[in-house]
Coordinates of C-alpha atoms and ligand atoms in Angstrom, one line a residue:
M1249 CA 0.0 0.0 0.0
L1250 CA 1.3 3.4 -0.9
A1251 CA 2.6 5.3 2.1
R1252 CA 0.3 8.2 2.8
H1253 CA 2.4 9.9 5.4
L1254 CA 1.9 13.3 3.8
L1255 CA -1.8 13.1 4.0
S1256 CA -1.9 12.4 7.7
R1257 CA -0.4 15.8 8.4
R1258 CA -2.6 18.9 8.5
A1259 CA -0.9 21.3 6.2
K1260 CA -0.7 24.7 7.7
F1261 CA -0.8 27.0 4.7
I1262 CA -2.2 27.4 1.3
H1263 CA 0.6 27.1 -1.2
W1264 CA 1.2 30.5 -2.6
N1265 CA 1.1 29.3 -6.2
A1266 CA -2.4 27.9 -5.8
A1267 CA -3.5 31.0 -4.1
R1268 CA -2.2 33.1 -7.0
L1269 CA -4.2 30.9 -9.4
Y1270 CA -7.6 31.4 -7.8
S1271 CA -9.5 32.0 -11.0
E1272 CA -12.3 34.5 -11.4
G1273 CA -14.6 31.5 -11.9
V1274 CA -13.9 30.1 -8.5
R1275 CA -14.6 33.5 -6.9
Q1276 CA -18.0 33.7 -8.5
L1277 CA -19.2 30.3 -7.4
N1278 CA -21.3 29.7 -4.3
T1279 CA -20.1 27.8 -1.3
V1280 CA -21.8 25.0 0.4
G1281 CA -24.2 26.2 3.1
E1282 CA -26.7 24.8 5.6
E1283 CA -29.5 24.5 3.0
D1284 CA -27.2 22.5 0.7
L1285 CA -26.2 20.1 3.5
A1286 CA -29.9 19.5 4.3
H1287 CA -30.4 18.7 0.6
F1288 CA -27.4 16.3 0.5
A1289 CA -28.7 14.6 3.6
K1290 CA -31.8 13.6 1.5
I1291 CA -29.6 12.0 -1.1
L1292 CA -26.9 10.3 1.0
P1293 CA -26.8 8.5 4.3
E1294 CA -25.1 10.4 7.2
S1295 CA -22.0 8.2 6.9
C1296 CA -21.3 9.5 3.4
I1297 CA -21.3 13.1 4.4
L1298 CA -18.2 14.7 6.1
S1299 CA -18.8 18.4 7.0
T1300 CA -17.4 20.9 9.4
L1301 CA -20.4 23.2 8.9
P1302 CA -22.6 24.2 11.8
P1303 CA -25.0 23.6 13.3
K1304 CA -24.3 19.9 13.3
P1305 CA -20.7 19.3 12.1
T1306 CA -20.0 15.6 11.2
A1307 CA -16.3 16.0 10.9
T1308 CA -13.4 18.0 12.2
N1309 CA -10.9 20.0 10.1
D1310 CA -8.3 17.3 10.9
E1311 CA -10.6 14.7 9.4
L1312 CA -11.0 16.7 6.2
A1313 CA -7.3 17.5 5.9
P1314 CA -6.4 14.3 4.0
Y1315 CA -9.0 15.2 1.4
N1316 CA -8.0 18.9 1.2
T1317 CA -4.3 18.2 1.0
D1318 CA -2.6 16.8 -2.1
W1319 CA -0.2 13.8 -2.1
M1320 CA 2.9 16.1 -2.1
G1321 CA 1.6 18.4 0.7
K1322 CA 2.0 21.2 -1.8
Y1323 CA -1.6 22.2 -2.6
V1324 CA -4.1 22.7 0.2
G1325 CA -7.8 23.5 -0.2
Q1326 CA -10.4 24.5 2.3
A1327 CA -13.4 22.4 1.5
S1328 CA -15.9 22.3 4.4
T1329 CA -17.7 19.3 3.0
V1330 CA -16.7 16.0 1.4
L1331 CA -19.4 13.8 -0.1
K1332 CA -18.8 10.1 -0.7
P1333 CA -21.6 8.8 -2.9
K1334 CA -22.1 5.1 -3.6
T1335 CA -24.1 5.2 -6.8
T1336 CA -24.2 7.0 -10.1
Q1337 CA -27.7 8.2 -9.3
Q1338 CA -26.5 9.8 -6.1
V1339 CA -23.7 11.5 -8.0
S1340 CA -26.2 12.8 -10.6
E1341 CA -28.6 14.2 -7.9
I1342 CA -25.7 15.9 -6.1
V1343 CA -24.3 17.4 -9.3
K1344 CA -27.8 18.6 -10.4
W1345 CA -28.2 20.5 -7.2
C1346 CA -24.8 22.1 -7.5
W1347 CA -25.5 23.1 -11.0
E1348 CA -28.7 24.9 -9.9
R1349 CA -27.0 26.5 -7.0
R1350 CA -23.7 27.2 -8.9
I1351 CA -21.5 25.4 -6.4
G1352 CA -18.0 24.4 -7.5
I1353 CA -17.3 20.7 -7.4
V1354 CA -13.9 18.9 -7.2
P1355 CA -14.0 15.3 -8.2
Q1356 CA -11.5 13.2 -6.3
G1357 CA -10.3 9.6 -6.6
G1358 CA -7.3 8.3 -4.6
N1359 CA -5.8 11.8 -4.3
T1360 CA -2.5 10.7 -5.7
G1361 CA -2.4 13.3 -8.5
L1362 CA 0.8 15.3 -8.8
V1363 CA -0.5 18.6 -10.3
G1364 CA -2.9 19.8 -7.6
G1365 CA -6.0 18.8 -9.7
G1366 CA -7.8 16.8 -7.1
V1367 CA -8.0 19.3 -4.2
P1368 CA -10.0 22.5 -4.1
L1369 CA -8.5 25.9 -4.8
K1370 CA -10.8 27.4 -2.3
D1371 CA -13.9 25.9 -0.6
E1372 CA -15.5 24.0 -3.4
L1373 CA -17.4 20.8 -2.6
L1374 CA -15.2 17.7 -2.6
L1375 CA -16.9 14.7 -4.3
N1376 CA -14.8 11.7 -3.4
L1377 CA -15.5 8.6 -5.6
G1378 CA -14.0 6.1 -3.1
G1379 CA -17.4 4.8 -2.1
M1380 CA -18.1 3.6 -5.7
N1381 CA -15.9 0.6 -5.6
K1382 CA -17.7 -2.3 -7.3
V1383 CA -16.6 -4.4 -10.3
R1384 CA -19.7 -4.4 -12.5
S1385 CA -18.6 -7.2 -14.9
F1386 CA -15.6 -9.0 -16.3
D1387 CA -15.6 -11.1 -19.4
P1388 CA -12.6 -13.5 -19.4
V1389 CA -13.0 -14.2 -23.1
S1390 CA -12.8 -10.6 -24.4
G1391 CA -10.9 -9.3 -21.4
V1392 CA -13.3 -6.4 -21.0
L1393 CA -13.7 -5.1 -17.4
V1394 CA -16.4 -2.8 -16.4
A1395 CA -16.0 -1.1 -13.0
D1396 CA -17.1 1.7 -10.8
A1397 CA -14.8 4.7 -11.0
G1398 CA -13.8 4.4 -7.4
C1399 CA -12.2 1.0 -7.7
I1400 CA -8.5 1.0 -6.7
L1401 CA -6.2 0.0 -9.5
E1402 CA -4.5 -2.7 -7.5
A1403 CA -7.9 -4.1 -6.4
L1404 CA -8.8 -4.4 -10.1
S1405 CA -5.6 -6.2 -10.9
E1406 CA -6.3 -8.6 -8.1
H1407 CA -9.9 -9.1 -9.3
I1408 CA -8.8 -10.2 -12.8
A1409 CA -5.6 -12.1 -11.8
P1410 CA -7.4 -15.4 -11.2
H1411 CA -8.7 -15.1 -14.8
H1412 CA -5.1 -14.7 -16.0
H1413 CA -5.5 -11.1 -17.1
I1414 CA -3.6 -7.9 -16.1
M1415 CA -4.6 -4.3 -16.2
P1416 CA -3.2 -2.4 -19.2
L1417 CA -1.7 0.2 -16.9
D1418 CA 0.5 0.0 -13.8
L1419 CA 1.9 2.8 -11.6
G1420 CA 3.7 3.3 -8.3
A1421 CA 0.5 4.7 -6.9
K1422 CA -1.5 1.6 -7.7
G1423 CA -2.4 0.9 -4.1
S1424 CA -4.3 4.2 -3.7
C1425 CA -5.2 5.6 -7.2
M1426 CA -8.6 4.8 -8.6
I1427 CA -9.5 3.8 -12.1
G1428 CA -11.7 6.9 -12.5
G1429 CA -8.7 9.1 -11.5
N1430 CA -6.5 7.2 -13.9
V1431 CA -8.8 7.9 -16.8
A1432 CA -9.4 11.5 -15.7
T1433 CA -5.7 12.1 -15.8
N1434 CA -5.0 9.8 -18.7
A1435 CA -2.3 8.2 -16.6
G1436 CA 0.6 6.6 -18.4
G1437 CA 2.8 4.6 -16.1
L1438 CA 5.1 1.6 -16.5
R1439 CA 3.2 -0.4 -19.1
L1440 CA 2.4 2.2 -21.7
L1441 CA 5.2 1.1 -23.9
R1442 CA 3.5 -2.3 -24.3
Y1443 CA -0.2 -1.7 -24.0
G1444 CA -0.5 1.9 -25.2
S1445 CA -2.4 4.8 -23.6
L1446 CA -5.9 4.8 -22.1
H1447 CA -7.1 6.6 -25.2
G1448 CA -6.8 3.1 -26.8
T1449 CA -7.7 0.7 -24.0
V1450 CA -10.7 2.5 -22.5
L1451 CA -13.7 1.3 -24.4
G1452 CA -16.4 3.2 -22.7
L1453 CA -17.3 5.6 -19.9
E1454 CA -20.3 6.5 -17.8
V1455 CA -20.1 10.2 -16.9
V1456 CA -22.3 12.6 -14.9
L1457 CA -22.3 15.8 -16.8
P1458 CA -22.1 19.2 -15.0
D1459 CA -25.9 19.6 -15.1
G1460 CA -26.4 16.2 -13.6
T1461 CA -27.3 14.3 -16.8
I1462 CA -25.9 10.8 -17.0
L1463 CA -24.1 10.2 -20.2
N1464 CA -24.1 6.4 -20.7
Q1465 CA -21.3 5.5 -23.1
L1466 CA -20.2 2.4 -21.1
S1467 CA -19.7 0.3 -24.3
T1468 CA -17.9 -3.0 -24.2
L1469 CA -17.3 -3.0 -28.0
R1470 CA -13.8 -2.9 -29.3
K1471 CA -15.1 -1.3 -32.5
D1472 CA -17.8 1.3 -32.7
N1473 CA -17.3 3.7 -35.5
T1474 CA -20.6 5.6 -35.2
G1475 CA -19.6 9.2 -35.3
Y1476 CA -17.7 11.3 -32.7
D1477 CA -15.9 9.3 -30.0
L1478 CA -17.2 11.4 -27.1
K1479 CA -15.5 9.4 -24.4
Q1480 CA -12.1 10.5 -25.6
L1481 CA -12.9 14.0 -24.4
F1482 CA -13.2 12.8 -20.8
I1483 CA -9.9 10.9 -20.9
G1484 CA -7.4 13.4 -19.5
S1485 CA -10.0 16.1 -18.8
E1486 CA -9.0 16.1 -15.1
G1487 CA -12.6 16.4 -13.8
T1488 CA -13.3 19.6 -15.8
L1489 CA -16.0 18.2 -18.1
G1490 CA -17.9 15.8 -15.8
I1491 CA -17.6 13.1 -13.2
I1492 CA -16.6 9.7 -14.4
T1493 CA -18.6 7.1 -12.6
G1494 CA -18.0 4.0 -14.6
V1495 CA -15.2 2.7 -16.8
S1496 CA -15.1 -0.1 -19.4
I1497 CA -11.5 -1.1 -20.2
L1498 CA -9.8 -3.7 -22.2
T1499 CA -7.4 -5.8 -20.0
A1500 CA -4.6 -7.8 -21.4
A1501 CA -3.9 -11.6 -21.2
E1502 CA -1.3 -12.2 -18.5
P1503 CA 2.1 -12.9 -20.0
Q1504 CA 3.3 -16.5 -19.5
A1505 CA 6.7 -15.2 -18.4
T1506 CA 8.1 -11.9 -17.1
N1507 CA 11.7 -11.1 -16.5
N1508 CA 13.6 -8.0 -15.7
I1509 CA 17.1 -6.7 -15.6
I1510 CA 18.8 -3.6 -14.3
L1511 CA 21.7 -2.3 -16.5
A1512 CA 24.3 0.0 -15.0
L1513 CA 25.6 2.6 -17.6
P1514 CA 28.9 4.5 -17.3
S1515 CA 27.5 7.4 -19.2
F1516 CA 24.1 8.9 -20.1
D1517 CA 25.3 9.1 -23.7
N1518 CA 24.9 5.3 -23.9
V1519 CA 21.2 5.3 -23.1
Q1520 CA 19.9 6.1 -26.6
P1521 CA 22.2 3.5 -28.4
L1522 CA 21.3 1.0 -25.7
Y1523 CA 17.6 1.6 -26.2
T1524 CA 17.9 1.0 -30.0
K1525 CA 20.0 -2.2 -29.4
V1526 CA 17.7 -3.6 -26.7
K1527 CA 14.6 -2.9 -28.8
R1528 CA 16.0 -4.7 -31.8
H1529 CA 17.4 -7.6 -29.8
L1530 CA 14.3 -8.3 -27.6
S1531 CA 11.8 -7.1 -30.2
E1532 CA 8.3 -8.4 -29.3
I1533 CA 9.1 -9.4 -25.7
M1534 CA 10.3 -6.0 -24.5
S1535 CA 7.6 -4.5 -22.2
A1536 CA 9.3 -1.7 -20.3
F1537 CA 12.4 0.4 -20.7
E1538 CA 12.7 2.7 -17.7
Y1539 CA 15.5 5.1 -16.9
F1540 CA 16.9 6.6 -13.6
D1541 CA 20.0 8.6 -12.9
R1542 CA 22.4 7.9 -10.1
A1543 CA 20.8 10.4 -7.7
S1544 CA 17.4 8.7 -8.1
Y1545 CA 18.9 5.2 -7.5
D1546 CA 20.8 6.4 -4.4
L1547 CA 17.7 8.0 -2.9
A1548 CA 15.4 5.0 -3.6
I1549 CA 18.0 2.7 -1.9
K1550 CA 18.5 5.2 1.0
H1551 CA 14.8 5.1 1.7
G1552 CA 14.5 1.3 1.6
H1553 CA 12.9 0.8 -1.9
G1554 CA 14.3 -2.4 -3.3
K1555 CA 17.5 -4.2 -2.4
A1556 CA 20.7 -2.3 -3.2
L1557 CA 22.8 -3.7 -6.1
S1558 CA 26.3 -4.8 -5.0
A1559 CA 29.0 -2.0 -4.6
E1560 CA 30.8 -3.6 -7.6
D1561 CA 27.7 -3.4 -9.8
V1562 CA 27.0 0.3 -9.1
E1563 CA 30.6 1.4 -9.2
G1564 CA 31.2 4.0 -11.9
A1565 CA 27.5 4.0 -12.9
E1566 CA 26.2 7.4 -14.0
C1567 CA 22.7 6.0 -14.6
F1568 CA 20.6 2.9 -14.8
V1569 CA 18.0 1.3 -17.1
L1570 CA 15.4 -1.2 -16.1
V1571 CA 14.3 -3.5 -18.9
E1572 CA 11.3 -5.8 -18.5
T1573 CA 10.3 -8.6 -20.8
S1574 CA 6.9 -10.2 -21.1
G1575 CA 6.5 -13.1 -23.3
G1576 CA 5.0 -16.5 -24.0
K1577 CA 7.8 -18.9 -23.0
R1578 CA 10.2 -18.5 -20.1
E1579 CA 13.2 -20.4 -21.6
H1580 CA 12.9 -18.5 -24.8
D1581 CA 12.8 -15.1 -23.1
E1582 CA 15.6 -15.9 -20.6
Q1583 CA 17.8 -17.1 -23.5
K1584 CA 17.1 -13.8 -25.3
L1585 CA 18.0 -11.8 -22.2
D1586 CA 21.2 -13.8 -21.6
E1587 CA 22.3 -13.4 -25.1
L1588 CA 21.5 -9.6 -24.9
L1589 CA 23.6 -9.3 -21.8
E1590 CA 26.5 -11.3 -23.3
T1591 CA 26.4 -9.1 -26.5
L1592 CA 26.4 -6.0 -24.4
M1593 CA 29.2 -7.1 -22.1
E1594 CA 31.4 -8.4 -24.8
A1595 CA 31.2 -5.5 -27.2
E1596 CA 34.4 -3.8 -28.0
E1597 CA 33.1 -0.6 -26.4
P1598 CA 30.5 -1.8 -24.0
L1599 CA 27.4 0.4 -23.5
I1600 CA 27.0 -1.0 -20.0
N1601 CA 29.2 -1.6 -17.0
T1602 CA 27.1 -4.5 -15.7
G1603 CA 23.6 -6.0 -15.6
V1604 CA 21.7 -7.5 -12.8
L1605 CA 19.2 -10.1 -14.0
S1606 CA 16.4 -11.1 -11.6
S1607 CA 16.3 -14.9 -11.0
S1608 CA 13.2 -15.2 -8.7
P1609 CA 9.9 -13.5 -8.3
A1610 CA 11.2 -11.8 -5.2
Q1611 CA 14.2 -10.4 -7.1
F1612 CA 11.9 -9.3 -10.0
A1613 CA 9.8 -7.3 -7.5
S1614 CA 12.9 -5.9 -5.8
L1615 CA 14.3 -4.5 -9.0
W1616 CA 11.0 -2.9 -9.9
A1617 CA 10.7 -1.6 -6.3
I1618 CA 13.8 0.5 -6.9
R1619 CA 12.3 2.2 -9.9
E1620 CA 8.7 2.4 -8.5
G1621 CA 10.0 3.7 -5.1
I1622 CA 11.7 6.8 -6.5
T1623 CA 8.7 9.1 -6.1
E1624 CA 8.0 8.1 -2.5
S1625 CA 11.7 8.3 -1.6
I1626 CA 11.8 11.9 -3.0
S1627 CA 8.9 12.8 -0.7
K1628 CA 10.7 11.3 2.3
E1629 CA 13.8 13.3 1.5
G1630 CA 12.2 16.7 1.2
K1631 CA 9.6 18.8 -0.6
P1632 CA 9.3 17.9 -4.3
Y1633 CA 9.0 20.2 -7.2
K1634 CA 7.9 17.9 -10.1
Y1635 CA 8.1 18.5 -13.8
D1636 CA 6.7 15.8 -16.0
L1637 CA 8.1 16.5 -19.4
S1638 CA 8.1 15.2 -22.9
V1639 CA 11.5 15.9 -24.4
P1640 CA 13.7 14.1 -26.9
I1641 CA 15.5 11.2 -25.3
H1642 CA 18.9 12.7 -26.0
A1643 CA 17.9 15.8 -24.0
F1644 CA 17.0 13.9 -20.7
K1645 CA 20.3 14.6 -19.0
D1646 CA 20.8 18.1 -20.4
V1647 CA 17.4 19.2 -19.0
V1648 CA 18.4 17.9 -15.5
D1649 CA 22.0 19.4 -15.7
I1650 CA 20.8 22.7 -17.1
T1651 CA 18.2 23.0 -14.3
R1652 CA 20.8 22.1 -11.7
E1653 CA 23.3 24.7 -13.0
H1654 CA 20.6 27.3 -13.2
L1655 CA 19.7 26.7 -9.5
R1656 CA 23.4 26.8 -8.6
S1657 CA 23.8 30.1 -10.4
K1658 CA 21.0 31.5 -8.3
G1659 CA 22.7 30.4 -5.2
L1660 CA 19.8 28.0 -4.4
L1661 CA 21.7 24.7 -4.6
R1662 CA 22.4 24.4 -0.9
E1663 CA 21.5 22.0 1.9
D1664 CA 18.8 24.4 3.3
A1665 CA 17.3 25.2 -0.1
V1666 CA 17.5 22.7 -3.1
K1667 CA 19.1 19.5 -2.0
Q1668 CA 19.1 17.6 -5.2
V1669 CA 18.0 17.7 -8.9
M1670 CA 17.3 14.4 -10.4
G1671 CA 15.9 12.8 -13.5
F1672 CA 14.1 9.5 -14.2
G1673 CA 11.3 8.3 -16.4
H1674 CA 9.9 6.4 -19.3
I1675 CA 12.6 6.3 -22.0
G1676 CA 10.3 4.4 -24.4
D1677 CA 7.7 7.2 -24.1
G1678 CA 10.1 10.1 -24.3
N1679 CA 8.9 11.1 -20.8
L1680 CA 11.4 12.6 -18.4
H1681 CA 10.5 13.2 -14.7
L1682 CA 12.6 16.1 -13.5
N1683 CA 12.4 16.4 -9.8
I1684 CA 13.9 19.1 -7.6
V1685 CA 14.0 18.1 -3.9
A1686 CA 13.9 21.1 -1.7
D1687 CA 14.0 21.8 2.0
R1688 CA 10.7 23.7 1.8
F1689 CA 8.4 25.0 -0.9
T1690 CA 9.4 28.7 -1.3
P1691 CA 8.5 31.5 -3.7
E1692 CA 12.2 32.0 -4.4
I1693 CA 12.7 28.4 -5.7
Q1694 CA 9.4 28.5 -7.5
A1695 CA 10.4 31.7 -9.3
A1696 CA 13.8 30.2 -10.3
L1697 CA 12.1 27.1 -11.7
E1698 CA 9.3 28.7 -13.7
P1699 CA 9.1 29.8 -16.4
F1700 CA 12.7 28.7 -16.8
I1701 CA 11.9 25.0 -17.2
Y1702 CA 8.8 25.6 -19.4
E1703 CA 11.0 27.7 -21.7
L1704 CA 13.6 25.0 -21.8
V1705 CA 11.0 22.4 -22.7
A1706 CA 9.6 24.7 -25.4
S1707 CA 13.1 25.0 -26.9
Y1708 CA 13.0 21.3 -27.5
K1709 CA 9.4 21.5 -28.8
G1710 CA 8.4 19.3 -25.9
S1711 CA 5.4 19.1 -23.7
V1712 CA 5.0 20.5 -20.2
S1713 CA 3.0 17.5 -19.3
A1714 CA 3.7 14.1 -20.6
E1715 CA 1.5 12.2 -18.2
H1716 CA 0.5 13.8 -14.9
G1717 CA -1.7 16.4 -16.5
V1718 CA -2.2 20.2 -16.1
G1719 CA -4.2 20.5 -12.9
V1720 CA -3.7 23.8 -11.1
M1721 CA 0.1 23.6 -11.4
K1722 CA 0.3 24.2 -15.1
A1723 CA -2.9 25.9 -16.0
H1724 CA -1.0 29.1 -16.6
A1725 CA 1.7 27.3 -18.7
L1726 CA -0.7 25.6 -21.1
H1727 CA 0.4 27.9 -23.9
Y1728 CA 3.9 26.4 -23.9
S1729 CA 2.3 23.2 -25.3
K1730 CA -1.0 24.3 -26.9
D1731 CA -1.3 27.1 -29.4
A1732 CA -4.0 29.8 -29.3
T1733 CA -6.3 28.0 -31.6
S1734 CA -6.2 24.8 -29.6
R1735 CA -6.7 26.6 -26.3
A1736 CA -9.7 28.5 -27.7
L1737 CA -11.2 25.2 -28.9
M1738 CA -10.6 23.7 -25.5
K1739 CA -12.3 26.7 -23.9
R1740 CA -15.3 26.3 -26.2
I1741 CA -15.6 22.6 -25.3
K1742 CA -15.4 23.4 -21.6
D1743 CA -18.2 26.0 -22.1
L1744 CA -20.3 23.6 -24.1
F1745 CA -20.3 21.0 -21.2
D1746 CA -20.1 23.4 -18.3
E1747 CA -21.2 26.9 -19.1
R1748 CA -21.6 27.7 -15.4
G1749 CA -18.0 26.6 -14.7
I1750 CA -18.8 24.4 -11.7
M1751 CA -16.7 21.4 -12.6
N1752 CA -13.2 21.5 -11.1
P1753 CA -12.9 25.3 -11.4
G1754 CA -9.4 26.8 -12.1
K1755 CA -8.0 23.5 -13.3
V1756 CA -6.5 22.9 -16.7
L1757 CA -7.9 26.2 -18.1
E1758 CA -7.3 29.3 -16.1
Ligands
FAD2344 P1 -6.9 12.0 -8.0 O1 -5.5 12.4 -7.6 O2 -7.9 11.9 -7.0 O3 -7.4 13.1 -9.1 C1 -6.6 13.4 -10.2 C2 -7.4 14.3 -11.2 O4 -8.5 13.6 -11.7 C3 -8.0 15.5 -10.5 O5 -8.1 16.6 -11.4 C4 -9.5 15.0 -10.2 O6 -10.4 16.1 -10.1 C5 -9.7 14.1 -11.3 N1 -10.6 13.0 -11.0 C6 -10.4 12.0 -10.2 N2 -11.4 11.1 -10.2 C7 -12.3 11.5 -11.1 C8 -13.5 11.1 -11.6 N3 -14.0 9.9 -11.2 N4 -14.1 11.8 -12.5 C9 -13.6 12.9 -13.0 N5 -12.4 13.4 -12.6 C10 -11.8 12.7 -11.6 N6 0.8 9.2 -13.1 C11 1.1 8.6 -14.3 O7 0.6 9.0 -15.3 N7 2.1 7.7 -14.4 C12 2.8 7.2 -13.3 O8 3.6 6.3 -13.4 C13 2.4 7.7 -12.0 N8 3.0 7.3 -10.9 C14 2.7 7.8 -9.7 C15 3.4 7.3 -8.6 C16 3.1 7.9 -7.4 C17 3.8 7.3 -6.2 C18 2.1 8.9 -7.3 C19 1.8 9.5 -5.9 C20 1.5 9.4 -8.4 C21 1.8 8.9 -9.6 N9 1.1 9.3 -10.8 C22 1.4 8.8 -12.0 C23 0.2 10.5 -10.7 C24 -1.4 10.3 -10.7 O9 -1.9 10.9 -11.9 C25 -1.9 8.9 -10.8 O10 -1.5 8.4 -9.5 C26 -3.4 8.7 -10.9 O11 -3.8 8.6 -12.2 C27 -4.3 9.6 -10.2 O12 -5.5 8.9 -9.8 P2 -6.3 9.3 -8.5 O13 -7.4 8.3 -8.3 O14 -5.4 9.3 -7.3 O15 -6.8 10.7 -8.9
2HG2345 C1 6.7 7.7 -12.2 O1 6.9 7.5 -13.4 C2 5.5 8.7 -11.9 O2 7.2 7.1 -11.3 C3 5.9 9.8 -10.8 O3 5.0 9.3 -13.0 C4 7.0 10.7 -11.3 O4 7.5 11.5 -9.1 C5 7.5 11.7 -10.3 O5 7.9 12.8 -10.7
ZN2346 ZN1 5.8 8.5 -14.9

């Protein structure tokens, strides 16, 4: 289970950046009052309403803090009321009321988002989907799974495992994030290289629109070519167009054999040629190619994620690559991996120093734990500034180094300011996770990082969000990745669905 140490703490201030981004829209919306609570009590049982509002509060501020505070402890809202509906009908009735009353709503899943999208900017109503956690159906022949939006990703994996199927996505937050949140953020993760994005695997959605209407597009068909594919609009819409209540998704047949290997590289310059070589050599069995620099590795090990490689294996390593294979026959895949390792080690100018091949399920999990544990270890080390970027693979290291130098030149690379600058991510998807670990979140560091990083990304014609989304963090930076025509169309789509602006106000679009 994902550690939620940050959520248990009551954050003491509203992060200045979020405060700066209060949009006009949020200011004009109404807040939840006594009359609203009385109405919600007609829709939901008392146990599904958490509110600090008088005259009869059902929760304390401390009890609401985990809902109001994001996973990083960076964005903090002030919702007085959290509703936890159990059915689509209940969601619809709540939303209809909010539409009439012009009350802002923030849909929330597992609250593992990393761009401040799932917590209120101010005191909007928090609608947490965690109570909607039933699997509706699973067809082991087609592999189509239909589930409530509040199902936890890991629980869904466990549900289909006995039928020899796996979810098409996997991420470090799997123990807490929910399938509705995954779809709302168009989460990428560790399996995208093999199974593609949710834009391909999601077959249908059930969505409560901002006026309370239920849009039933919960199709289980793989092919349906009848006009506009409306569900695509909600994938990655981050709760700004409606509330996803049900998801139909194509799961994959469980591979007969999985292996993994960590390769230690003397230089980042070897990553790109290595990727080309590994891809060609492993061809159809390669299922992941993940990158992490030395600082990321050291931090994961320091905080107990995975077992450290031997001192000999890590000596002289500037960075690492984790390669996973998923195939049909263990002996065949192992032979391919052994041959790959041999070829790599015996080359005249080896691209790697060494490789550590897992030889048991426990070792397989331990190698993955290093990569998957980086995010948590960063949060244990300090306060994270996260940039989730699409840039050319060859630029991964430059982006990290340039950022580090920039912070150094500003005098901010010190033990009591920025402790570390590190890079890791999904090489196969061209997705770099640039993380800056600071002692505290401060306006000074923030001003040094932005727009500096966004301009750097734009110079590579990259994207300011490869997979985490825009949320509140990047609403003001959308123009770096979307031109004026695209932004104007996005705004028109938003207005078409939500002309009153109640759905996750201030997120994605300013
Ligand atoms: P939340 O955080 O609750 O919400 C995220 C956004 O979706 C918010 O804007 C919210 O309003 C909206 N939303 C949530 N549920 C609904 C709904 N039912 N209907 C409409 N809108 C909704 N992301 C990746 O892409 N790849 C990764 O590899 C990855 N790894 C992570 C590892 C860790 C340790 C952590 C903490 C996060 C990681 N993330 C990753 C980020 C995060 O986007 C995902 O964890 C996940 O998709 C968010 O799901 P959630 O249920 O927690 O959503
Ligand atoms: C990952 O790939 C996640 O591990 C989180 O997307 C990235 O912490 C981050 O910056
Ligand atoms: Zn990622």
